[in-house]
């Protein structure tokens, strides 16, 4: 029972981590919370469904197509709804993000309807038993692919020239621009990567629960944001750590306390972390200058 | 007999590894104008911030009228009679000059929900009296005839005066002025000096002053404290400070200002 | 003088409206009632966002708490609506106080997401606490209010009731925001650290704003429960919170009349565009983004604020 819950917790934790990366990368550079990120994830999931069902492409092609299209969507959203507001009051892009979120949800409702839709793939239903733990194919896919994506992102950010430029941008936007880095391109890149990762997460969740629906991004978004804050918002390893931790806590709480109210738990964690240690586990403390 | 109003005893402030203030002793005596000078980054504003409660000291004690106030929240210190102005003026730019003073008035801050819904004539009279008092503060700094203008539309020098009026409206007994003359021309500075002296002599307010204009400092201070790299390096009357070799070195060795 | 005349004309029109409209269309009376409900909700939220500057996103939750409180009291305890209305408001105000107390230390965007989460939690409780709320099935059969033995049976009665409630809400909130409390809230909104350094206790006023906003959401909720005679979790979702927020923002935060304008626009527009009603939320989202880009202060924003509302300088002074 315990190990089963840990496995399930790890699975969903990986998903949170993937989505949390999008929050954290954008926050790292622009210092805004992209409220619409959860809905970008939802769109990614629906796109995966579309490619699988309507175009009948193989699963891995659906992943790639959906990631690419969602990345473009992320870039477009930044261009249209956030970039014009960069000099405005902090609250203004937040409200704009809410507008984007509402927009995306209703687009999904218009195209795909408000009902839950199943994911038409035979993949993932096969299960394996290891000791006392039952693990399904899709869980293995989630664990493996998430790890690969995160390691890939980590290497990209640490080892490549563009990754270094991105880190410089997130340390200080103005200085990076003075160093000759095209910061707008870095911002677009952050949105693109975050959105692509969210799309992958969306497809995997769609298969895992065999359900996609327009408001699925809402709670997932709050959970992933909690994960990002828990790990330390702005920190990439923090988002991964936060996601996994949150997934575990949620699975264990769901199993041993209450299933219906397990989202209350992530909410409670969010408030507690924000009140006690707003910089999270791996984040740096901000010194407030007067 | 000299009475101490504010006492700092071996006060230190550290931000991570950075020592902003290092075991500073300082006293403000009854009725005096005390100036704090020192090169940029010497810790002058940090000193104000720990006195007003924006930071708490890492170690040491702050006493105001013999009461330990180390951990007291900023708004509570205002209640005790400590008020300040800011180096970079912090005004409510979209509100009127009068409103900027009103917000600092004690009675405005204690108005209750039900009283303000009912808005009886007694409350209206009280409000009129408060407005009157705030107008008097504006009178002192010479901004009374601009009461209806937006604070953001005032020229820079007058914005600084407005900050002083606002601090006065809190009913303060100790006034902390952070570079009040910055951005003022000579005539404005003369006016400012007159007003600070008036506050001290006529209204019996203790004034603590951070300023770069050495000439002004020498003219109005009763005593001067010199800070350098978070440490107090000298203290004394203007003439003592002028001849202190450590001070001269600090100023010549560091950045020359004023 | 002109202003007084204007107010009188509006008042006369609003009073006579059912006579003009009643026979023509029950439907438009319903629209007017909805405008009333959302005016109360958005004026309350305006205190929190527009005056105290706290970016709260879960306002539909307070609306829901008010509605469920009223529904449960009316169904289970057979109390008079006139008693239930203030009780629901006080209960909801208390929830505003409870939520406000821990979260006010949070900064803008964090506060937004926490209050958003709060809204979802409240909805989950409505859905899952089946013993009390009957879950997704909702609570039907809420009795209509009675006045002097006469039961509210048509839309006209409810129309006059909401008209009275909107006027009271406007009057009360207007007095509050134009008092010392309002001045302090504006100061906190503009510069919290400054507020503290001139003797204002920021937390006190932030909690006060939450309590006031929730209190009036409770009134709107209780009215809604009695009006529709049925409550279910569906009316208090995330999108409903966004909708109320949009009313405050479009109308102009920091201006009560703006909130009524915002509520009117966002209630009426979808009805006018009924042939594209599926596009309602889509257009709303688009409108929010465009508004932020081109007119972030809303239609009737800060510029319409009454200056020196606290007290005027007497003529002949200051010279």
mmCIF file with all atom_site columns, C-alpha atoms in Angstrom, chain A residues 27 31 33 35 80-81 84-85 90-92 94-96 98-103 105-107 110 218-219 222 225 233 260-261 263-264 267 270-271 274-275 286 289-290, chain C residues 55 57 102-103 105-110 112-114 116-121 124-125 128-129 193 238-239 242 245 249 278-279 281-282 284-286 288-289 292-293 296:
data_model
loop_
_atom_site.group_PDB
_atom_site.id
_atom_site.type_symbol
_atom_site.label_atom_id
_atom_site.label_alt_id
_atom_site.label_comp_id
_atom_site.label_asym_id
_atom_site.label_entity_id
_atom_site.label_seq_id
_atom_site.pdbx_PDB_ins_code
_atom_site.Cartn_x
_atom_site.Cartn_y
_atom_site.Cartn_z
_atom_site.occupancy
_atom_site.B_iso_or_equiv
_atom_site.pdbx_formal_charge
_atom_site.auth_seq_id
_atom_site.auth_comp_id
_atom_site.auth_asym_id
_atom_site.auth_atom_id
_atom_site.pdbx_PDB_model_num
ATOM 1  C CA . UNK A 1 27  ? 8.911   33.969 -13.155 1.00 0.00 ? 27  UNK A CA 1
ATOM 2  C CA . UNK A 1 31  ? 8.916   38.109 -12.226 1.00 0.00 ? 31  UNK A CA 1
ATOM 3  C CA . UNK A 1 33  ? 3.110   34.511 -12.509 1.00 0.00 ? 33  UNK A CA 1
ATOM 4  C CA . UNK A 1 35  ? -1.748  32.493 -14.588 1.00 0.00 ? 35  UNK A CA 1
ATOM 5  C CA . UNK A 1 80  ? 0.249   39.564 -27.510 1.00 0.00 ? 80  UNK A CA 1
ATOM 6  C CA . UNK A 1 81  ? -0.768  39.699 -23.874 1.00 0.00 ? 81  UNK A CA 1
ATOM 7  C CA . UNK A 1 84  ? 2.916   45.276 -24.251 1.00 0.00 ? 84  UNK A CA 1
ATOM 8  C CA . UNK A 1 85  ? 2.514   45.418 -20.463 1.00 0.00 ? 85  UNK A CA 1
ATOM 9  C CA . UNK A 1 90  ? 2.710   44.421 -11.570 1.00 0.00 ? 90  UNK A CA 1
ATOM 10 C CA . UNK A 1 91  ? -0.990  43.744 -11.239 1.00 0.00 ? 91  UNK A CA 1
ATOM 11 C CA . UNK A 1 92  ? -1.732  44.567 -14.891 1.00 0.00 ? 92  UNK A CA 1
ATOM 12 C CA . UNK A 1 94  ? -1.707  39.347 -13.899 1.00 0.00 ? 94  UNK A CA 1
ATOM 13 C CA . UNK A 1 95  ? -5.146  40.495 -14.918 1.00 0.00 ? 95  UNK A CA 1
ATOM 14 C CA . UNK A 1 96  ? -4.171  40.116 -18.551 1.00 0.00 ? 96  UNK A CA 1
ATOM 15 C CA . UNK A 1 98  ? -6.532  35.890 -16.309 1.00 0.00 ? 98  UNK A CA 1
ATOM 16 C CA . UNK A 1 99  ? -8.012  37.149 -19.554 1.00 0.00 ? 99  UNK A CA 1
ATOM 17 C CA . UNK A 1 100 ? -5.789  34.773 -21.520 1.00 0.00 ? 100 UNK A CA 1
ATOM 18 C CA . UNK A 1 101 ? -6.778  31.925 -19.226 1.00 0.00 ? 101 UNK A CA 1
ATOM 19 C CA . UNK A 1 102 ? -10.478 32.625 -19.739 1.00 0.00 ? 102 UNK A CA 1
ATOM 20 C CA . UNK A 1 103 ? -9.897  32.908 -23.466 1.00 0.00 ? 103 UNK A CA 1
ATOM 21 C CA . UNK A 1 105 ? -10.705 27.733 -21.667 1.00 0.00 ? 105 UNK A CA 1
ATOM 22 C CA . UNK A 1 106 ? -13.516 29.015 -23.862 1.00 0.00 ? 106 UNK A CA 1
ATOM 23 C CA . UNK A 1 107 ? -11.600 28.247 -27.057 1.00 0.00 ? 107 UNK A CA 1
ATOM 24 C CA . UNK A 1 110 ? -15.917 25.878 -28.374 1.00 0.00 ? 110 UNK A CA 1
ATOM 25 C CA . UNK A 1 218 ? -7.086  25.061 -13.339 1.00 0.00 ? 218 UNK A CA 1
ATOM 26 C CA . UNK A 1 219 ? -6.337  22.731 -10.444 1.00 0.00 ? 219 UNK A CA 1
ATOM 27 C CA . UNK A 1 222 ? -2.516  25.701 -8.861  1.00 0.00 ? 222 UNK A CA 1
ATOM 28 C CA . UNK A 1 225 ? 2.448   26.630 -8.991  1.00 0.00 ? 225 UNK A CA 1
ATOM 29 C CA . UNK A 1 233 ? 10.177  29.933 -7.508  1.00 0.00 ? 233 UNK A CA 1
ATOM 30 C CA . UNK A 1 260 ? -12.017 14.257 -1.778  1.00 0.00 ? 260 UNK A CA 1
ATOM 31 C CA . UNK A 1 261 ? -10.055 16.919 -0.047  1.00 0.00 ? 261 UNK A CA 1
ATOM 32 C CA . UNK A 1 263 ? -6.389  19.340 -3.219  1.00 0.00 ? 263 UNK A CA 1
ATOM 33 C CA . UNK A 1 264 ? -7.010  21.152 0.049   1.00 0.00 ? 264 UNK A CA 1
ATOM 34 C CA . UNK A 1 267 ? -3.458  24.555 -1.003  1.00 0.00 ? 267 UNK A CA 1
ATOM 35 C CA . UNK A 1 270 ? 1.090   26.628 -0.513  1.00 0.00 ? 270 UNK A CA 1
ATOM 36 C CA . UNK A 1 271 ? -0.139  28.984 2.201   1.00 0.00 ? 271 UNK A CA 1
ATOM 37 C CA . UNK A 1 274 ? 4.368   31.327 1.432   1.00 0.00 ? 274 UNK A CA 1
ATOM 38 C CA . UNK A 1 275 ? 3.931   32.491 4.996   1.00 0.00 ? 275 UNK A CA 1
ATOM 39 C CA . UNK A 1 286 ? 15.250  38.522 -1.737  1.00 0.00 ? 286 UNK A CA 1
ATOM 40 C CA . UNK A 1 289 ? 15.802  47.575 -0.246  1.00 0.00 ? 289 UNK A CA 1
ATOM 41 C CA . UNK A 1 290 ? 14.166  50.737 0.927   1.00 0.00 ? 290 UNK A CA 1
ATOM 42 C CA . UNK C 2 55  ? -5.398  41.341 -5.632  1.00 0.00 ? 55  UNK C CA 1
ATOM 43 C CA . UNK C 2 57  ? -9.444  36.362 -7.002  1.00 0.00 ? 57  UNK C CA 1
ATOM 44 C CA . UNK C 2 102 ? -3.424  34.565 7.178   1.00 0.00 ? 102 UNK C CA 1
ATOM 45 C CA . UNK C 2 103 ? -3.071  35.753 3.587   1.00 0.00 ? 103 UNK C CA 1
ATOM 46 C CA . UNK C 2 105 ? 1.060   39.171 4.356   1.00 0.00 ? 105 UNK C CA 1
ATOM 47 C CA . UNK C 2 106 ? 1.325   37.850 0.813   1.00 0.00 ? 106 UNK C CA 1
ATOM 48 C CA . UNK C 2 107 ? 2.307   40.033 -2.091  1.00 0.00 ? 107 UNK C CA 1
ATOM 49 C CA . UNK C 2 108 ? 0.220   40.688 -5.219  1.00 0.00 ? 108 UNK C CA 1
ATOM 50 C CA . UNK C 2 109 ? 0.540   37.622 -7.423  1.00 0.00 ? 109 UNK C CA 1
ATOM 51 C CA . UNK C 2 110 ? 0.899   35.194 -4.515  1.00 0.00 ? 110 UNK C CA 1
ATOM 52 C CA . UNK C 2 112 ? -4.008  36.163 -6.187  1.00 0.00 ? 112 UNK C CA 1
ATOM 53 C CA . UNK C 2 113 ? -3.215  32.493 -6.486  1.00 0.00 ? 113 UNK C CA 1
ATOM 54 C CA . UNK C 2 114 ? -3.950  31.731 -2.845  1.00 0.00 ? 114 UNK C CA 1
ATOM 55 C CA . UNK C 2 116 ? -7.956  31.539 -6.298  1.00 0.00 ? 116 UNK C CA 1
ATOM 56 C CA . UNK C 2 117 ? -7.184  28.293 -4.478  1.00 0.00 ? 117 UNK C CA 1
ATOM 57 C CA . UNK C 2 118 ? -9.490  29.324 -1.661  1.00 0.00 ? 118 UNK C CA 1
ATOM 58 C CA . UNK C 2 119 ? -12.298 29.730 -4.167  1.00 0.00 ? 119 UNK C CA 1
ATOM 59 C CA . UNK C 2 120 ? -11.750 26.208 -5.445  1.00 0.00 ? 120 UNK C CA 1
ATOM 60 C CA . UNK C 2 121 ? -11.617 24.750 -1.943  1.00 0.00 ? 121 UNK C CA 1
ATOM 61 C CA . UNK C 2 124 ? -15.058 21.485 -3.412  1.00 0.00 ? 124 UNK C CA 1
ATOM 62 C CA . UNK C 2 125 ? -16.710 21.687 -0.016  1.00 0.00 ? 125 UNK C CA 1
ATOM 63 C CA . UNK C 2 128 ? -18.329 17.020 -1.425  1.00 0.00 ? 128 UNK C CA 1
ATOM 64 C CA . UNK C 2 129 ? -20.110 17.817 1.804   1.00 0.00 ? 129 UNK C CA 1
ATOM 65 C CA . UNK C 2 193 ? 5.819   50.657 3.666   1.00 0.00 ? 193 UNK C CA 1
ATOM 66 C CA . UNK C 2 238 ? -13.399 30.136 -11.034 1.00 0.00 ? 238 UNK C CA 1
ATOM 67 C CA . UNK C 2 239 ? -14.856 31.783 -14.134 1.00 0.00 ? 239 UNK C CA 1
ATOM 68 C CA . UNK C 2 242 ? -12.934 36.182 -13.049 1.00 0.00 ? 242 UNK C CA 1
ATOM 69 C CA . UNK C 2 245 ? -13.020 40.810 -11.232 1.00 0.00 ? 245 UNK C CA 1
ATOM 70 C CA . UNK C 2 249 ? -11.442 46.283 -13.732 1.00 0.00 ? 249 UNK C CA 1
ATOM 71 C CA . UNK C 2 278 ? -21.042 30.498 -26.841 1.00 0.00 ? 278 UNK C CA 1
ATOM 72 C CA . UNK C 2 279 ? -18.458 33.173 -27.439 1.00 0.00 ? 279 UNK C CA 1
ATOM 73 C CA . UNK C 2 281 ? -16.327 33.898 -22.144 1.00 0.00 ? 281 UNK C CA 1
ATOM 74 C CA . UNK C 2 282 ? -14.052 34.079 -25.150 1.00 0.00 ? 282 UNK C CA 1
ATOM 75 C CA . UNK C 2 284 ? -14.657 38.378 -21.999 1.00 0.00 ? 284 UNK C CA 1
ATOM 76 C CA . UNK C 2 285 ? -11.118 37.025 -21.970 1.00 0.00 ? 285 UNK C CA 1
ATOM 77 C CA . UNK C 2 286 ? -10.239 39.032 -25.042 1.00 0.00 ? 286 UNK C CA 1
ATOM 78 C CA . UNK C 2 288 ? -9.764  41.808 -20.390 1.00 0.00 ? 288 UNK C CA 1
ATOM 79 C CA . UNK C 2 289 ? -6.487  41.508 -22.293 1.00 0.00 ? 289 UNK C CA 1
ATOM 80 C CA . UNK C 2 292 ? -5.121  45.906 -19.884 1.00 0.00 ? 292 UNK C CA 1
ATOM 81 C CA . UNK C 2 293 ? -3.175  46.889 -22.970 1.00 0.00 ? 293 UNK C CA 1
ATOM 82 C CA . UNK C 2 296 ? -5.693  49.569 -17.709 1.00 0.00 ? 296 UNK C CA 1
#
